[in-house]
PDB file of C-alpha atoms in Angstrom:
ATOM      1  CA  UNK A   1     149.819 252.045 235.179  1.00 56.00           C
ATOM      2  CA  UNK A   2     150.559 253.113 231.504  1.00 57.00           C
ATOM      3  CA  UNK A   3     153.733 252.401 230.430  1.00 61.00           C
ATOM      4  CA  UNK A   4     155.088 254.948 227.577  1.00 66.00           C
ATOM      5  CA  UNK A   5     156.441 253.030 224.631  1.00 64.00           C
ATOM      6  CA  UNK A   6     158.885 254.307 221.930  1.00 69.00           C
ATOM      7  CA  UNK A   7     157.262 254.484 218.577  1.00 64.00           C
ATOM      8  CA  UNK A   8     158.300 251.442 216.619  1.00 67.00           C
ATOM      9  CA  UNK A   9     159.937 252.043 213.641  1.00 74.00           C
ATOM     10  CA  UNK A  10     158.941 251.379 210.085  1.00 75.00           C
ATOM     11  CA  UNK A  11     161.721 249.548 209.201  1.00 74.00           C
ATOM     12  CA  UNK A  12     161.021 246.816 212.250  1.00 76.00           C
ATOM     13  CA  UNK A  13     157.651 246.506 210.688  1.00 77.00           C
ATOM     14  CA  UNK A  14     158.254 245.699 207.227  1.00 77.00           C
ATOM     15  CA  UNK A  15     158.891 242.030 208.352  1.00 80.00           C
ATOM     16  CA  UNK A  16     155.154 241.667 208.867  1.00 82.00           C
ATOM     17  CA  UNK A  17     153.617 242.931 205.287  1.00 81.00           C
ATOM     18  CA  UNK A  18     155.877 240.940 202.667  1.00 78.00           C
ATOM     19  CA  UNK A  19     153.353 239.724 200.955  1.00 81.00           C
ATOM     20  CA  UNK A  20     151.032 243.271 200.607  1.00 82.00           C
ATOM     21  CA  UNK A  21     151.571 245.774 198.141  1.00 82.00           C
ATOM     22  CA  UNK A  22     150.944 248.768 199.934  1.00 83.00           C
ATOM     23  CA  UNK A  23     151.106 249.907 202.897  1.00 83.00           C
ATOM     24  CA  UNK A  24     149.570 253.014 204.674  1.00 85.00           C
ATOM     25  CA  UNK A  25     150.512 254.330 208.072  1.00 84.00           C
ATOM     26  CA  UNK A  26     149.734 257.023 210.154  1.00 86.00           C
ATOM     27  CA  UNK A  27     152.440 259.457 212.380  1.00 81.00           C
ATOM     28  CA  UNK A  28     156.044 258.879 211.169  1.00 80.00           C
ATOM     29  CA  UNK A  29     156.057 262.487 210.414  1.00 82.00           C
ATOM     30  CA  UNK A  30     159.686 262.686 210.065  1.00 79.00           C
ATOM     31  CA  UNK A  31     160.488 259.468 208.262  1.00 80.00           C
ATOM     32  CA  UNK A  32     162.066 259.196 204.635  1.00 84.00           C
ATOM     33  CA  UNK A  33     158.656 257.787 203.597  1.00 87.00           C
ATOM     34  CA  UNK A  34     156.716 259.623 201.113  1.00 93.00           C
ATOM     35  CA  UNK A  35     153.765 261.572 202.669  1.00 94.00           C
ATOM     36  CA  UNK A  36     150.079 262.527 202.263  1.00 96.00           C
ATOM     37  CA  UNK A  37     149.404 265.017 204.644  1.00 96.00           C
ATOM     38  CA  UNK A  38     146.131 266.152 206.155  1.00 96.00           C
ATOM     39  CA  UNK A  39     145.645 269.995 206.655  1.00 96.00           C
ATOM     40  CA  UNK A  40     142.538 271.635 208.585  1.00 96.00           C
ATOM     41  CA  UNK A  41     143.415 275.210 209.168  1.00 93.00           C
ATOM     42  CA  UNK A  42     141.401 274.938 212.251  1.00 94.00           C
ATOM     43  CA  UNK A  43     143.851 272.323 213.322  1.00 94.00           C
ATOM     44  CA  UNK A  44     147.210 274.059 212.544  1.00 92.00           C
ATOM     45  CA  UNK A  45     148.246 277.600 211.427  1.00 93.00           C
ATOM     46  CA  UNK A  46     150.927 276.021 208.343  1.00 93.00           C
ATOM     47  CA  UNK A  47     151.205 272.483 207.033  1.00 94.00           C
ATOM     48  CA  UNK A  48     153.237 269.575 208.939  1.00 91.00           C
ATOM     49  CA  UNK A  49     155.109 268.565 206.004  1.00 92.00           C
ATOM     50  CA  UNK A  50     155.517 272.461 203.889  1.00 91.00           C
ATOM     51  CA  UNK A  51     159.229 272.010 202.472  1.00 91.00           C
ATOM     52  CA  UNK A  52     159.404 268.135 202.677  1.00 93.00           C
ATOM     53  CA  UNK A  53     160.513 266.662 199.573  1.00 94.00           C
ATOM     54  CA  UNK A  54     159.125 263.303 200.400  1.00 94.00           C
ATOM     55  CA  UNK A  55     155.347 265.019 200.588  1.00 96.00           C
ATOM     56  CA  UNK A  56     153.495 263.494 197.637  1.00 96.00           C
ATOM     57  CA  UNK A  57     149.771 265.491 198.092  1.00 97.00           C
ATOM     58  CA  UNK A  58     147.696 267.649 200.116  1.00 97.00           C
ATOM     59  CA  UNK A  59     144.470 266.853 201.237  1.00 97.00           C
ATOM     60  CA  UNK A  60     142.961 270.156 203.184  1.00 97.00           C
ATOM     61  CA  UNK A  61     139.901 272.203 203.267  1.00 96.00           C
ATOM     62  CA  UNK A  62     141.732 275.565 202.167  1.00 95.00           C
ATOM     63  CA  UNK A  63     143.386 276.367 199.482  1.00 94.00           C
ATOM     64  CA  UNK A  64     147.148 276.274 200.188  1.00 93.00           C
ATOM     65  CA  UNK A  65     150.064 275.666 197.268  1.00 94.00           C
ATOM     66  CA  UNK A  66     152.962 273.348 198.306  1.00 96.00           C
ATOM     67  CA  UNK A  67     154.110 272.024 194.852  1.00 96.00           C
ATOM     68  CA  UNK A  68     152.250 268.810 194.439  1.00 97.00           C
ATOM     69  CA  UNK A  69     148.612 267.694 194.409  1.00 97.00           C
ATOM     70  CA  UNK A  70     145.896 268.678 196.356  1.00 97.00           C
ATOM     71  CA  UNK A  71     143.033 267.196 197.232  1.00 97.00           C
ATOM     72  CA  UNK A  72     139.498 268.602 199.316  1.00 97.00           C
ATOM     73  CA  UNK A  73     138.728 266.223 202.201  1.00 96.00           C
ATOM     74  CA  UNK A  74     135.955 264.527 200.273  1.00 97.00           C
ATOM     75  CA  UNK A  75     138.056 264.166 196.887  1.00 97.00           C
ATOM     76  CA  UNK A  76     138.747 260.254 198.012  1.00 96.00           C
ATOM     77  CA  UNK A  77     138.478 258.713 194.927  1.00 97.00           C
ATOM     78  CA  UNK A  78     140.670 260.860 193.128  1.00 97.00           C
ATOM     79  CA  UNK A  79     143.575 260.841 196.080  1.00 97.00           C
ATOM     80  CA  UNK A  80     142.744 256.534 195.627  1.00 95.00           C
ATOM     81  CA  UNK A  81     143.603 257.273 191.782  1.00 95.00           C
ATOM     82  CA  UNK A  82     146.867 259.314 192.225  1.00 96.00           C
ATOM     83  CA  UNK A  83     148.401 256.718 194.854  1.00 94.00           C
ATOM     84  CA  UNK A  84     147.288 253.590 192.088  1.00 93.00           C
ATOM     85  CA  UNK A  85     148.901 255.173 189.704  1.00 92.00           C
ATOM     86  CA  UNK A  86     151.856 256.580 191.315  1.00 90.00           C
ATOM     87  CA  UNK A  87     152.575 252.879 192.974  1.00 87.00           C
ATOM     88  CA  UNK A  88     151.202 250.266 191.409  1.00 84.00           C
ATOM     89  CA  UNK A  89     153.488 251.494 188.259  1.00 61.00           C
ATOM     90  CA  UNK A  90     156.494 251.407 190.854  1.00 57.00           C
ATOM     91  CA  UNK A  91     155.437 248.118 191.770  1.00 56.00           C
ATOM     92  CA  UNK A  92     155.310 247.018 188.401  1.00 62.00           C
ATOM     93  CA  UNK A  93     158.449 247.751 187.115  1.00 61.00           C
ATOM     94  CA  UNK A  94     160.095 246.771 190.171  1.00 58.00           C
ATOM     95  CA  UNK A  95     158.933 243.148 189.802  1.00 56.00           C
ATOM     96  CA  UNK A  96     157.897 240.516 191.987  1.00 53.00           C
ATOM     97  CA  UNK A  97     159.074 241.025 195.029  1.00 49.00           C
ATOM     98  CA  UNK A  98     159.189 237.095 195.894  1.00 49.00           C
ATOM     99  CA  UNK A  99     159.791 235.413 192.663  1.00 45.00           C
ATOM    100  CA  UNK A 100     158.643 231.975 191.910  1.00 44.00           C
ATOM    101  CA  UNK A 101     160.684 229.115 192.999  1.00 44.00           C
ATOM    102  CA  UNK A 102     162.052 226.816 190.541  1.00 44.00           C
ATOM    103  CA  UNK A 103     160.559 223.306 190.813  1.00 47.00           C
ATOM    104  CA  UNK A 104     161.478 219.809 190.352  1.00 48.00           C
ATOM    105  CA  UNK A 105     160.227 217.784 187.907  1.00 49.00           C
ATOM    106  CA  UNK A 106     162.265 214.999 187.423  1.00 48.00           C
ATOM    107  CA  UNK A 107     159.784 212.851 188.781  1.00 44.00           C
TER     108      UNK A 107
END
């Protein structure tokens, strides 16, 4: 017997990757998480994610226009280069996200 789950949420999962940078997950189509969608025109007639402002690129094998960048489905180094840029400057200026704890030297 299969039992059918609820997806979790992302916000129950955070928890778990504290101490990671970035993290990438697949589904939560309609979550306030910025996007990278994959579009095959075999697969679907229009993209997922056409008007949502949280889509950040396009990765497809046709050429479609939705306002940000887009990427061919072998262009992996270059997709790699916009989400280092576009994050690990986030990250950067955000801080540390556990900063060091003072210590005691009085011994």
């Amino acid at each position: 017997m299969v039992k059918s789950l609820p997806s979790p949420k992302l916000d129950g999962l955070e928890k778990y990757f504290d101490d990671v940078d970035l993290v990438l997950t697949e589904g939560f189509k309609s979550g306030p998480m910025p996007k990278i969608e994959v579009f095959r025109r075999a697969a679907h007639a229009e993209p997922l994610c056409r008007g949502d402002d949280q889509l950040i690129a396009l990765v497809t094998d046709t050429a479609i226009d939705l306002g940000v960048p887009a990427f061919g489905l072998n262009d992996v180094v270059q997709l790699a280069d916009l989400i280092e840029e576009r994050y690990s400057a986030a990250r950067q200026s955000a801080g540390p996200r556990n900063p060091p704890r003072p210590t005691n030297n009085s011994d």
